[in-house]
Amino acid sequence: MRRTRRVLRDALLGLLRERDFGAITVRDLTTRAGVNRVTFYLHYRAKEELLVQTMREVLDELDAEARRNEGLWPKAPGLPPELLVRWFEHAAAHAEFYRLMFGRAGAGRFDTYLRRHVERLMTPVVEKHFRQEVSSAPLAIRSRFLASAYLGVLESWLEDMRHTPEEMAIWLWALTRPLLWQEDAGERR
């Protein structure tokens, strides 16, 4: 069962390198994966379900990393939270997937799915640490603002990945730290 899901996922990613998601058929997927249509439909109701499941699998890894690093704030001034470094490392490890999903192949589905996902991860941090004097905007708007900024930087970085995940985390943290942490707060840096 896992092997079938894996070959279907790999077939999807291979086909997305060649054409837009809308142009891919279940027949294309099953032919590429070397399975029959009945097998496909035992696992998925439609190709969209395969796409969503593929997105979930990649983002579940990110969620697991977030749970492992929850509460790990910077150890020294100017250093980003370890989770931010791990986020860029995760994107680097799945760079081709992210590029495909951010591009035409993802057909906007991934952008929306990922933005909502990152907003959900950021909301508790924003709720706890966002400096009120910076903005009195509702929590949902503050979370969307930061999620959109982080995703915009991530998407841009994935175009050429000239900088290391560590460098990207340091720079992104330097840009957003003033919104989240007061410089003179004891445990917050």
Backbone as a ProteinNet text record, in pm:
[ID]
protein_1_A
[PRIMARY]
MRRTRRVLRDALLGLLRERDFGAITVRDLTTRAGVNRVTFYLHYRAKEELLVQTMREVLDELDAEARRNEGLWPKAPGLPPELLVRWFEHAAAHAEFYRLMFGRAGAGRFDTYLRRHVERLMTPVVEKHFRQEVSSAPLAIRSRFLASAYLGVLESWLEDMRHTPEEMAIWLWALTRPLLWQEDAGERR
[TERTIARY]
81.9	0	86.9	188.8	278.3	353.5	396.6	469.2	381.5	255.8	164.1	147	126.5	111.8	239.6	354.5	482	500.1	470.2	489.8	390.3	270.2	173.5	219.4	271	323.2	440.5	532	646.6	601.6	500.1	445.8	388	315.4	258.2	368.3	470.4	578.7	651.6	672.4	736	653.3	524	436.3	426.5	432.2	426.4	549.1	659.6	778.3	752.9	661.2	636.4	516.9	416	293.9	217.2	121.2	36.6	-49.9	-88.7	-172.1	-302.1	-363.4	-490.1	-480.1	-361.9	-343.2	-310.4	-293.9	-260.4	-389.5	-395	-512.8	-477.5	-580.8	-558.8	-486.6	-520.9	-452.1	-302.7	-267.9	-126.4	-56.6	-123.2	-65.5	-44.4	-146.5	-135.4	-34.3	-28.7	69.5	210.5	235	367.3	403.9	307.1	333.2	339	287.3	285.7	181.2	70.9	-40.8	-166.8	-270.3	-392.8	-486.3	-588.3	-682.2	-755.3	-789.2	-858.2	-770.8	-642.5	-549.6	-546.5	-543.2	-545.8	-669.1	-785.1	-910.6	-929.2	-850.8	-850.8	-786.9	-698.4	-624.5	-677.7	-726.8	-768.1	-897.3	-980.3	-1104.3	-1078	-973.9	-943.4	-798	-748.4	-609.2	-587	-690.8	-680.1	-651.3	-710.8	-685.9	-540.3	-485.1	-343.6	-256	-289	-212	-217.7	-336.1	-351.4	-277.1	-286.8	-216.8	-65.8	-16.6	126.3	169.2	89.5	119.5	120	21.2	11.5	134	179.6	295.2	418.3	441.7	557.8	540.4	421.8	399.2	389.5	353.6	354.9	496.4	595.3	734.9	767.1	719.1	740.8	670.6	550.8	478.2	554.6	608.3	684.4	805.7	870.8	985.9	941.9	827.8	776.5	748.3	692	664.9	794.7	896.4	1025.5	1094.6	1072.7	1143.6	1056.9	940.5	850	919.2	913.9	971.8	1121.5	1185.3	1329.5	1354.1	1366.5	1387.8	1535.6	1573.4	1714.8	1798.4	1917.4	2008.1	2094.2	2102.5	2182.8	2121.3	2142.5	2088.7	2135.7	2045.1	2078.7	2064.8	2054.4	2036.8	1888.2	1852.5	1710.6	1669.3	1539.3	1492.8	1536.4	1570.1	1614.4	1509.7	1383.5	1277.5	1284.2	1323.3	1333	1443.8	1555.2	1663.2	1612.1	1543.9	1490.3	1389.6	1313.1	1215.5	1285.4	1392.7	1467.5	1537.5	1587.2	1648.7	1545.1	1426.5	1317.7	1286.6	1277.7	1250.1	1363.2	1487.5	1601	1594	1556.8	1547.2	1435.1	1334.3	1219.7	1208.6	1322.9	1324.4	1247.3	1267.6	1198.4	1047.1	1002.1	859.2	805	872.3	825.6	824.8	929.8	933.2	815.7	791.3	678.5	546.5	529.9	403.6	384.3	491.3	479.5	456.9	502.5	490.1	354.4	348.2	222.7	169.7	259.6	216.8	121.2	144.8	59.2	-73.8	-85.2	-210.3	-272.8	-190	-241.5	-293.1	-315	-366.3	-267	-140.1	-38.7	-17.3	-14	4.1	-97.6	-222.3	-329.8	-315.1	-291.4	-277.5	-159.9	-45.1	74.3	56.6	-1.6	-22.2	-108.8	-217.1	-304.2	-230	-149.8	-72.9	25.7	99.5	197.4	126.5	14.9	-62.8	-101.3	-145.6	-185.2	-66	52.1	172	213.6	195.4	242	145.4	19.4	-79.6	-46.7	-9.6	23.1	142.9	242.5	360	321	244	199.9	113.6	25	-64.2	14.3	118.5	196.3	300.6	362	480.5	470.7	369.2	363	347.3	432.4	430.7	305.9	225	98.9	120.5	230.7	252.7	285.6	323	351.3	220.5	122.6	-4.7	-115.4	-228.6	-346.4	-438.6	-387.1	-466.3	-508.9	-620.5	-665.2	-558.8	-562.6	-466.2	-457.9	-570.1	-570	-492.5	-503.2	-432.1	-282.7	-246.1	-103.4	-40.6	-112.8	-61.4	-46.2	-145.7	-137.7	-22.5	-3.7	104.6	239.9	266.6	395.1	407.5	301.6	306.5	334.9	269.8	291.2	433.2	485.2	623.3	720.9	704.6	794.4	785.7	664.4	648.6	702.7	687.1	742.9	893.8	957.5	1103.2	1142.5	1069.5	1099.6	1089.3	982.2	962.9	1074.5	1111.9	1220.2	1352.4	1380.9	1505.3	1513.5	1402.2	1402.1	1434.9	1426.4	1457.6	1602.4	1695.3	1836	1913.4	1859.4	1919.3	2067.1	2097.1	2235.7	2288	2198.7	2239.2	2199.9	2269.5	2241.6	2111.4	2051.7	1934.2	1962.8	2083.2	2119.3	2121.3	2181.3	2183.9	2042.6	1959.2	1822.3	1746.2	1764.6	1696.3	1743.1	1871.8	1925.8	1867.1	1864.7	1814.7	1664.6	1590.3	1445.6	1412.9	1487.4	1466.7	1499.8	1606.9	1644.1	1533.2	1465.7	1356.6	1231	1203.1	1076.6	1089.8	1209.2	1228.4	1174.8	1196.6	1143.7	991.2	923.1	777.3	734.7	818.4	780.1	840.3	964.5	1031.6	1086.9	1069.8	1128.9	1275	1359.3	1502.7	1543.9	1471.5	1514.4	1445	1364	1294.7	1393.9	1396.1	1494	1504.6	1396.7	1406.1	1380.1	1332.9	1304	1416.3	1471.5	1579.5	1549.3
-119.5	0	126.8	129.9	246.5	261.8	147.6	152.5	210.7	170.6	221.8	372.2	417.6	562.4	636.4	576.7	640.4	650.5	541.2	547.1	642.8	652.6	750.3	893	916.6	1049.5	1084.4	989	1013.3	1038.2	965.3	986.4	1126.6	1169.3	1304.4	1409.1	1397.3	1496.6	1494.3	1375.5	1366.1	1433.3	1411.1	1473.2	1624.2	1669.4	1814.1	1886.4	1815.4	1876.4	1903.8	1827.8	1834.5	1920.9	1929	2001.9	2046.8	2132.1	2182.8	2071.8	2089.9	1991.4	1965.2	2069.7	2054.9	1966.7	1955.2	1874.7	1728.5	1695.7	1558.9	1480.5	1360.9	1275.4	1159	1092.4	972.3	867.2	859.7	765.1	797	924.9	963.6	916	937.6	900.2	749.4	673.2	527.6	468.6	524.3	477.4	503.4	625.2	660.9	577	550.9	476.2	325.1	280	136.4	61.4	130	65.8	84	6	22.5	122.9	162.9	265.2	219.3	92.1	40	61	34.5	54.7	201.8	289.9	433.2	465.6	420.7	454.9	383.4	281.5	221.6	316.6	403.2	494.6	637.5	681.8	822	829.3	925.7	945.9	1021.8	1104.8	1188.1	1232.7	1286.9	1332.1	1446	1525.4	1635.3	1582.2	1469.8	1409.1	1363.8	1310.6	1272.9	1395.8	1505.3	1628.3	1678.1	1682.5	1730.1	1638.2	1507.8	1413.5	1431.6	1456.6	1480.4	1605.9	1711.7	1834.4	1807.1	1733.6	1703.8	1628.4	1530.8	1450.7	1538.1	1628.4	1716.9	1810.5	1865.5	1960.4	1891.8	1764.2	1690.4	1683.1	1671.8	1673.2	1806.9	1914.3	2047.4	2060.3	2007.6	2009.9	1934.8	1819.1	1739.8	1818.5	1888.2	1971.9	2084	2143.2	2251.1	2199.1	2080.4	2023.3	1993.8	1944.3	1915.2	2042.2	2151.7	2276	2380	2340.7	2435.6	2498.5	2629.6	2700.2	2721.2	2675.4	2696.7	2833.8	2930.8	3066.4	3093	3203	3232.4	3219.3	3163.3	3145.5	3269.1	3355.2	3477.1	3584.6	3711.4	3819.8	3805.3	3826.4	3820.3	3682.7	3579.1	3444	3413.3	3347.4	3314.9	3195.1	3177.1	3054.4	2933.7	2825.5	2704.5	2655.6	2673.4	2629.2	2701.3	2827	2901.3	2843	2806.4	2740.5	2607.9	2531.5	2401.2	2416.6	2524.3	2549.4	2563.9	2642.8	2658.8	2528.5	2453.3	2324.2	2227.8	2228.6	2144.8	2183.6	2312.4	2358.8	2319.4	2326.8	2287.3	2138.1	2057.2	1912.8	1876.6	1961.1	1937.5	2048.4	2101.9	2219.5	2196.2	2082.4	2058.7	2057.1	1991.5	1987.9	2128.8	2208.1	2344.6	2428.1	2415.7	2492.5	2454.9	2325.6	2280.5	2334.2	2328.7	2370.4	2521.7	2597.2	2742.7	2787.7	2708.3	2745.5	2710.5	2710.8	2681.2	2543.2	2450	2312.3	2302.4	2383	2379.5	2447.3	2523.1	2589.9	2669.6	2728.8	2812	2734.2	2605.2	2524.1	2522	2503.4	2490.5	2621.5	2732.2	2862.4	2881.6	2856.8	2874.3	2775.6	2650.8	2546.4	2576.7	2612	2639.5	2765.7	2869.8	2993.8	2966.7	2894.2	2861.3	2777.5	2686.7	2600	2682.1	2770	2852.5	2950.1	3005.1	3092.6	3017.8	2895	2814.7	2789.8	2764.4	2744.9	2873.7	2987.3	3114.9	3178.8	3147.5	3216.5	3212.7	3098.4	3100.7	3190	3191.8	3276.6	3423.2	3456.6	3595.2	3639.3	3552.4	3585.8	3613.5	3536.1	3548.4	3659.9	3680.8	3765.8	3891.6	3906.1	4023.3	4149.3	4244.5	4368.6	4449.5	4474.4	4546.3	4688.5	4751.1	4888.3	4894.4	4781.3	4776.7	4776.6	4701.1	4694.3	4644.2	4708.5	4661.9	4583	4546.5	4469.1	4336.8	4282.2	4152.8	4044.2	3945.5	3835.4	3769.8	3745.5	3679.3	3760.5	3891.4	3977	3977	3984.8	3981.2	3848	3738.8	3606.4	3594.3	3643	3637	3723.3	3840.1	3929.3	3858.7	3800.2	3732.9	3608.4	3530.1	3410.1	3447.4	3550.5	3594	3644.3	3717.6	3766.3	3648.5	3555.4	3440.1	3357	3334.1	3253.7	3324.7	3456.3	3531.7	3520.1	3529.7	3514.7	3371.8	3273.9	3134	3107.3	3152.6	3130	3195	3315.2	3384.6	3309.5	3265.4	3193.3	3064.1	2995.3	2867.7	2882	3003	3023.5	2989.1	3024.2	2995.2	2942.2	2956.2	2906.4	2945.1	3070.6	3117.6	3124.6	3132.7	3147.2	3022.5	2999.4	2881.1	2899.9	2790	2802.1	2886.4	2872.8	2949.5	3099	3137	3279.3	3332.9	3256.7	3302	3319.2	3225	3233.7	3356.5	3383.6	3500.7	3628.5	3639.8	3762.5	3779.8	3672.3	3682.8	3715.8	3658	3687.9	3834.4	3884.8	4025.7	4119.1	4080.4	4162.6	4156.9	4042	4027	4033.7	4016.5	4021.2	4148.7	4266.2	4388.4	4389.7	4312.6	4304.9	4214.7	4117.9	4015.2	4032.8	4073.6	4077.7	4215.5	4258	4384.4	4357.4	4447.5	4427.9	4415.9	4483.2	4482.8	4375.5	4291.5	4186.9	4078.2	4040.8	3946.1	3815.6	3736.5	3606.2	3612	3721.6	3733.6	3810.5	3752.2	3820.3	3825.6
0	0	0	87.2	90.1	-41.4	-96.4	-222.6	-331.9	-337.4	-439.6	-424.5	-302.3	-279.9	-320.1	-287	-321.5	-473	-546.8	-692.4	-756.9	-702.4	-755.1	-725.9	-606	-572.9	-664.6	-683.5	-771.3	-914.9	-958.7	-1093.5	-1105.4	-1003.1	-1004.3	-1015.1	-932.2	-935.7	-1069.5	-1124.4	-1255.7	-1364.2	-1361.8	-1461.2	-1441.9	-1317.3	-1292.4	-1347	-1362.1	-1424.1	-1572.4	-1630.9	-1774.5	-1813.3	-1725.3	-1762.2	-1638.5	-1663.8	-1556	-1497.9	-1374.1	-1305.7	-1381.7	-1433.7	-1505.4	-1628	-1684.9	-1805.5	-1774.4	-1648.4	-1608.4	-1584.3	-1639.5	-1620.3	-1527.5	-1478.6	-1397.3	-1481.3	-1607.3	-1696.9	-1704.5	-1716.7	-1717.9	-1590.3	-1477.9	-1348.2	-1337.2	-1375.2	-1361	-1459	-1578.5	-1676	-1624.7	-1577.8	-1526.6	-1404.2	-1317.8	-1194.1	-1215.9	-1329.9	-1356.2	-1274.5	-1246.5	-1175.2	-1259.2	-1229.1	-1307	-1239.8	-1312.9	-1263.4	-1137.4	-1131.6	-1013.1	-889.4	-903.2	-791.6	-751.2	-849.7	-818.4	-734.9	-780.7	-713.6	-579.6	-552.8	-418.9	-317	-367.5	-279.3	-281.3	-396.3	-412.3	-492.4	-459.3	-535.8	-665.7	-664.6	-781.4	-773.1	-882.3	-884.1	-784.9	-759.9	-663.8	-523.1	-491.4	-360.1	-348.8	-456.1	-458.1	-436.5	-503.2	-487.5	-343.3	-285.9	-147.9	-51.4	-72.5	14.9	4	-115	-134.3	-59.4	-68.7	4.9	154.8	201.5	345.4	395.1	317.5	359.8	379.3	286.2	297.8	417.1	433.7	542.8	678.4	681.6	808.2	864.6	776.9	822.3	888.7	829.1	885.4	1020.5	1031.3	1159.1	1267.2	1231.6	1328.6	1376.6	1285.2	1322.6	1415.1	1387.4	1472.8	1613.6	1623.4	1756.3	1830.7	1760.2	1824.1	1872	1801.5	1832.1	1900.8	1947.2	2011.2	2131.6	2136.2	2249.1	2240.4	2134.9	2122.3	2061.4	2146	2099.5	2085.9	2027.8	2003.6	2130.5	2113.4	2225.8	2249.8	2151.1	2164.2	2075.7	2111	2027.4	1882.7	1791.4	1649.4	1588.3	1671.2	1618	1603	1494.3	1473.5	1558.4	1578.4	1643.3	1559.7	1626.5	1557.3	1457.3	1489.7	1399.3	1265	1265	1139.6	1051.4	1112.9	1038.3	982.4	1066.7	1024	910.1	909.9	804	668.9	665.9	541	502.1	599.3	568.1	510	565.6	513.2	368.6	342.9	206.4	112	159.2	75.6	43	141.7	120.7	23.1	15.2	-73.5	-178.6	-219.6	-307.7	-437.3	-499.7	-626.8	-606.2	-501.1	-471.4	-451.4	-368.5	-342.4	-470.6	-551.6	-677.2	-767.4	-779.2	-861.3	-807.3	-677.5	-616.9	-621.1	-605.6	-614.3	-758.3	-854.2	-995	-1052.5	-1184	-1254.1	-1220.6	-1194.9	-1170.2	-1052	-949.6	-832	-852.7	-958.5	-997.4	-883.2	-799.2	-691.1	-571.4	-588.9	-477.6	-362.2	-396.3	-292.2	-219.3	-292.8	-227.8	-116.4	-148.4	-50.7	64	30.5	132.2	224.6	167.4	247.5	331	273.1	348.9	471.3	452.2	566.5	669.8	621.4	709.9	793.7	728.4	799.8	893.7	851.3	940.9	1067.9	1051.3	1167	1260.2	1203.3	1285	1355.4	1288.6	1343.1	1442	1432.9	1515.9	1664.9	1723.4	1866.5	1899.4	1811.2	1833.1	1822.7	1721.3	1701.9	1819.7	1862.2	1973.6	2101.7	2122.9	2246.7	2241	2124.4	2119	2034.1	1950.3	1862	1946.4	1925.1	2003.9	1971.1	2070.4	2051.5	2001.8	2042.6	1997.2	1848.1	1789.1	1645.9	1567.1	1615.6	1544.2	1635.7	1623	1696.2	1603.1	1487	1390.6	1453.8	1409.4	1461.7	1441.6	1528.8	1526.4	1388.8	1324.9	1194	1090.4	1096.6	1000.4	1030.2	1157.3	1193.2	1153	1175.5	1138.3	987.3	912.7	766.6	715.1	774.7	735.1	747.7	863.2	882.2	795.6	785.7	702	556.7	508	369	348.3	444.3	433.6	430.7	521.7	528.3	400.5	351.8	230.7	107.7	101.7	-10.2	-15.5	100.1	107	69.7	120.8	89.4	-60.3	-121.5	-264.7	-345.8	-309.3	-378.7	-362.1	-241.8	-214	-294.5	-309.9	-381.3	-529.9	-583	-724.7	-755.5	-665.1	-693.5	-572.8	-454.5	-330.5	-318	-348.3	-340.3	-197.7	-102.7	36.7	114.9	223.9	305.4	383.3	427.5	513.8	638.4	693.5	813	783.9	670.6	634.1	615.4	546.6	522.5	653.3	744.4	873.9	951.4	949.3	1020	961.8	830.6	767.6	788.5	772.5	791.3	936.7	1028.7	1170.2	1199.3	1139.5	1160.9	1112.2	1005.9	952.8	1039.1	1097.5	1169.8	1321.5	1373.9	1519.4	1582	1522.2	1584.9	1598.1	1515.6	1527.2	1642.3	1673.7	1769.4	1908.5	1914.6	2043.6	2072.8	2195.4	2237.8	2271.8	2231.5	2249.5	2395.9	2485.6	2624.8	2708.3	2647.5	2723.5	2761.4	2888.5	2940.6	2864.2	2862.4	2797.9	2648.4	2598.9	2455.2	2388.6	2283.7	2213.1	2066.8
[MASK]
+++++++++++++++++++++++++++++++++++++++++++++++++++++++++++++++++++++++++++++++++++++++++++++++++++++++++++++++++++++++++++++++++++++++++++++++++++++++++++++++++++++++++++++++++++++++++++++

